[in-house]
Coordinates of C-alpha atoms in Angstrom, one line a residue:
Chain A
A195 CA -5.2 -12.7 -9.2
Q196 CA -4.0 -12.2 -6.2
S197 CA -6.1 -11.2 -3.5
V198 CA -5.9 -10.4 0.2
A199 CA -8.6 -10.4 3.0
Q200 CA -8.5 -9.3 6.2
P201 CA -11.6 -10.1 8.0
E202 CA -11.1 -7.7 11.0
D203 CA -12.1 -4.2 10.3
Q204 CA -11.9 -3.3 14.1
V205 CA -9.6 -4.9 16.6
N206 CA -9.6 -3.8 19.8
V207 CA -6.9 -4.7 22.7
A208 CA -6.0 -3.4 26.4
E209 CA -2.5 -2.5 26.5
G210 CA 0.0 -5.0 27.5
N211 CA -2.1 -7.9 25.8
P212 CA -1.0 -9.6 23.3
L213 CA -2.7 -8.8 20.0
T214 CA -3.2 -11.0 16.3
V215 CA -4.3 -8.7 13.1
K216 CA -5.9 -11.5 10.4
C217 CA -5.4 -12.1 7.4
T218 CA -5.9 -14.7 5.0
Y219 CA -4.6 -15.4 1.0
S220 CA -5.0 -16.3 -2.5
V221 CA -2.0 -16.7 -5.0
S222 CA -1.3 -18.9 -7.8
G223 CA 1.9 -20.3 -7.0
N224 CA 4.3 -19.1 -4.1
P225 CA 3.1 -16.2 -1.7
Y226 CA 5.3 -13.0 -1.2
L227 CA 3.3 -11.9 2.1
F228 CA 3.7 -8.5 3.6
W229 CA 2.4 -6.1 6.1
Y230 CA 2.3 -2.3 6.5
V231 CA 1.0 0.2 9.0
Q232 CA -0.3 3.5 8.4
Y233 CA -0.6 6.2 11.0
P234 CA -2.7 9.4 10.6
N235 CA -2.0 11.5 7.0
R236 CA 0.8 9.6 6.5
G237 CA 2.2 7.3 3.9
L238 CA 2.2 3.2 4.7
Q239 CA 5.3 1.8 6.5
F240 CA 6.7 -1.3 5.9
L241 CA 6.5 -4.0 8.8
L242 CA 7.5 -7.3 7.9
K243 CA 7.4 -9.7 5.1
Y244 CA 7.5 -13.5 4.1
I245 CA 9.3 -15.0 1.3
T246 CA 10.2 -18.3 2.2
G247 CA 11.9 -20.1 4.5
D248 CA 10.2 -19.9 8.6
N249 CA 7.1 -19.5 8.8
L250 CA 7.3 -17.2 11.9
V251 CA 8.7 -14.0 10.6
K252 CA 9.7 -11.3 13.1
G253 CA 9.3 -7.5 11.9
S254 CA 9.8 -3.9 13.2
Y255 CA 8.3 -2.1 16.6
G256 CA 8.6 -5.9 18.3
F257 CA 6.0 -7.6 15.5
E258 CA 5.6 -11.0 14.1
A259 CA 4.0 -12.6 11.5
E260 CA 3.2 -16.5 11.4
F261 CA 3.1 -18.0 7.8
N262 CA 0.9 -21.1 7.7
K263 CA 0.2 -22.0 3.9
S264 CA -2.7 -25.0 5.0
Q265 CA -4.7 -22.3 6.1
T266 CA -3.2 -19.6 3.5
S267 CA -3.4 -17.1 6.3
F268 CA -0.6 -14.9 7.5
H269 CA -1.6 -13.2 10.6
L270 CA 0.3 -10.5 12.0
K271 CA 0.9 -10.6 16.3
K272 CA 2.7 -8.4 18.8
P273 CA 3.2 -10.6 22.7
S274 CA 2.2 -7.4 24.4
A275 CA 0.4 -4.4 22.2
L276 CA 1.3 -0.7 23.3
V277 CA -0.9 2.3 22.5
S278 CA 1.2 4.1 20.3
D279 CA 0.8 0.4 17.8
S280 CA -3.0 2.1 17.2
A281 CA -2.5 2.5 13.4
L282 CA -4.6 1.1 10.5
Y283 CA -2.6 -2.1 9.2
F284 CA -2.3 -3.5 5.5
C285 CA -2.2 -7.2 4.6
A286 CA -0.4 -7.4 0.9
V287 CA 0.4 -10.3 -1.3
R288 CA 2.7 -9.8 -4.7
D289 CA 2.7 -12.8 -7.1
F290 CA 3.8 -13.2 -10.5
N291 CA 2.3 -10.5 -12.4
N292 CA 5.0 -8.3 -10.1
D293 CA 2.0 -6.2 -8.9
M294 CA 0.9 -5.6 -5.2
R295 CA -2.5 -5.8 -3.7
F296 CA -3.6 -4.9 -0.4
G297 CA -6.7 -5.6 2.0
A298 CA -8.7 -3.5 3.1
G299 CA -7.4 -2.6 5.9
T300 CA -7.7 -3.6 9.9
R301 CA -8.1 -0.4 12.4
L302 CA -6.1 -1.6 15.7
T303 CA -7.2 0.5 18.9
V304 CA -4.5 -0.2 22.0
K305 CA -6.5 1.3 25.2
P306 CA -4.4 2.4 28.1
Chain B
D759 CA 17.8 8.4 3.9
A760 CA 16.1 7.4 0.6
R761 CA 12.4 8.3 0.2
V762 CA 9.9 8.4 -2.1
T763 CA 8.9 11.6 -2.5
Q764 CA 5.8 13.0 -3.9
T765 CA 4.2 16.3 -4.9
P766 CA 2.2 18.3 -4.3
R767 CA 1.3 16.9 -0.8
H768 CA -2.3 18.7 -0.6
K769 CA -4.1 20.0 -4.1
V770 CA -7.8 21.2 -4.4
T771 CA -9.3 22.2 -7.8
E772 CA -12.6 22.9 -9.6
M773 CA -14.4 20.1 -10.9
G774 CA -13.2 19.9 -14.6
Q775 CA -9.8 21.2 -13.9
E776 CA -6.6 18.9 -14.7
V777 CA -4.7 17.7 -11.8
T778 CA -1.0 16.4 -12.3
M779 CA 0.6 14.5 -9.1
R780 CA 4.0 13.8 -9.3
C781 CA 6.2 11.1 -7.7
Q782 CA 10.1 10.9 -7.4
P783 CA 10.8 7.2 -6.8
I784 CA 13.7 5.9 -4.8
L785 CA 17.2 5.9 -7.0
G786 CA 17.6 2.6 -8.3
H787 CA 13.8 1.2 -7.9
N788 CA 12.9 -0.3 -11.1
T789 CA 9.0 -0.7 -10.0
V790 CA 6.8 2.4 -9.2
F791 CA 3.0 1.7 -8.4
W792 CA 0.1 4.4 -8.3
Y793 CA -2.9 3.7 -5.4
R794 CA -5.5 5.8 -4.4
Q795 CA -7.0 5.7 -0.9
T796 CA -10.6 6.2 0.2
M797 CA -12.8 5.2 3.4
M798 CA -15.3 3.1 0.8
Q799 CA -12.8 1.6 -1.4
G800 CA -9.7 1.1 1.0
L801 CA -6.8 1.3 -1.1
E802 CA -7.5 0.6 -5.3
L803 CA -3.7 -0.1 -7.1
L804 CA -4.2 2.3 -10.1
A805 CA -1.2 1.5 -12.1
Y806 CA 2.4 0.4 -12.5
F807 CA 5.4 0.3 -13.9
R808 CA 8.8 -1.9 -14.5
N809 CA 11.2 -0.3 -15.9
R810 CA 9.5 3.0 -17.2
A811 CA 6.9 0.5 -19.1
P812 CA 3.4 0.2 -17.8
L813 CA 2.7 -3.3 -16.8
D814 CA -1.1 -2.9 -16.1
D815 CA -3.1 0.1 -15.9
S816 CA -6.9 -1.9 -15.7
G817 CA -7.3 -0.4 -12.6
M818 CA -7.6 3.6 -13.6
P819 CA -11.0 4.9 -15.3
K820 CA -9.3 5.3 -18.8
D821 CA -11.3 8.0 -20.0
R822 CA -10.4 10.5 -17.4
F823 CA -6.8 9.2 -15.8
S824 CA -3.5 8.8 -17.6
A825 CA 0.0 7.7 -15.8
E826 CA 3.3 7.7 -17.4
M827 CA 7.2 7.5 -16.6
P828 CA 9.3 10.5 -18.8
D829 CA 12.1 9.2 -17.1
A830 CA 13.4 7.0 -14.3
T831 CA 13.4 9.5 -11.9
L832 CA 9.5 11.0 -12.3
A833 CA 6.0 9.3 -12.4
T834 CA 2.7 10.7 -13.4
L835 CA -0.4 10.6 -12.9
K836 CA -2.7 12.9 -14.5
I837 CA -6.9 13.7 -14.5
Q838 CA -8.2 15.0 -16.7
P839 CA -11.0 16.1 -16.2
S840 CA -11.2 15.6 -12.7
E841 CA -14.6 15.1 -10.8
P842 CA -15.6 15.4 -7.3
R843 CA -15.6 11.5 -6.9
D844 CA -11.9 11.5 -7.7
S845 CA -11.2 13.2 -4.6
A846 CA -8.7 11.1 -2.5
V847 CA -5.4 10.3 -1.2
Y848 CA -3.2 9.2 -3.9
F849 CA -0.2 7.0 -3.4
C850 CA 3.1 6.5 -5.2
A851 CA 5.2 3.5 -4.3
S852 CA 8.3 2.1 -5.6
A853 CA 10.7 -1.2 -5.2
Q854 CA 13.4 -2.9 -6.4
G855 CA 13.0 -5.2 -8.9
G856 CA 12.1 -9.1 -7.6
L857 CA 8.6 -10.6 -5.9
G858 CA 10.2 -10.5 -2.2
R859 CA 10.8 -6.8 -2.7
E860 CA 9.2 -4.9 -0.4
A861 CA 7.2 -1.2 -1.3
F862 CA 8.2 2.0 -0.2
F863 CA 5.3 4.7 0.0
G864 CA 5.3 8.3 -0.4
Q865 CA 3.3 10.7 1.8
G866 CA 0.5 10.7 -0.3
T867 CA -0.9 13.6 -2.1
R868 CA -4.3 14.5 -0.9
L869 CA -6.6 15.3 -3.6
T870 CA -10.2 17.8 -3.1
V871 CA -12.5 17.8 -6.0
V872 CA -14.8 20.9 -5.2

């Protein structure tokens, strides 16, 4: 079965600095990878996805993610973090079974 | 603005009572997921449907949980009898067909079993 791993429970960055939230995946066949963000007491919001094509995917709110097949990674990035980016971030994968499974989540804190 | 609607948003119930959570997927979406979120377990996939047919419900405790889609506009998740360990936030999400399609989430039902 497919799975994703988010190795960091918590990421802390200073406002204005670049941020990276890590995700690695394990699938049979082609990976369909997603990033979501969750603000307190809210549902998950879609940020971006990789299906095929360019390894660098751009999404909402200035976020991007880099797909690396050899390292089986799909790290989320942003060149300049904002305090308002502080939230819980989830990586997810879909495969031929059609389900969608999530990583454990990474709490991002951006300090002024 | 299309969205997934979940009701109720909050539910407090006594142990042993039946709980029913409802979800209205986005019109035209043929895949529906149920997730449970807790601090300890994170986001667990409980069950999912495609074209109203259950594809996998292996994530659910079968003795007390059941998930159905009576029609294309309604998905339900029932717990009978409820237990304190069922306290969690339950999310419904829907997606169009195709593996490359993202899922859209509802606001969740926060369940507290006392």
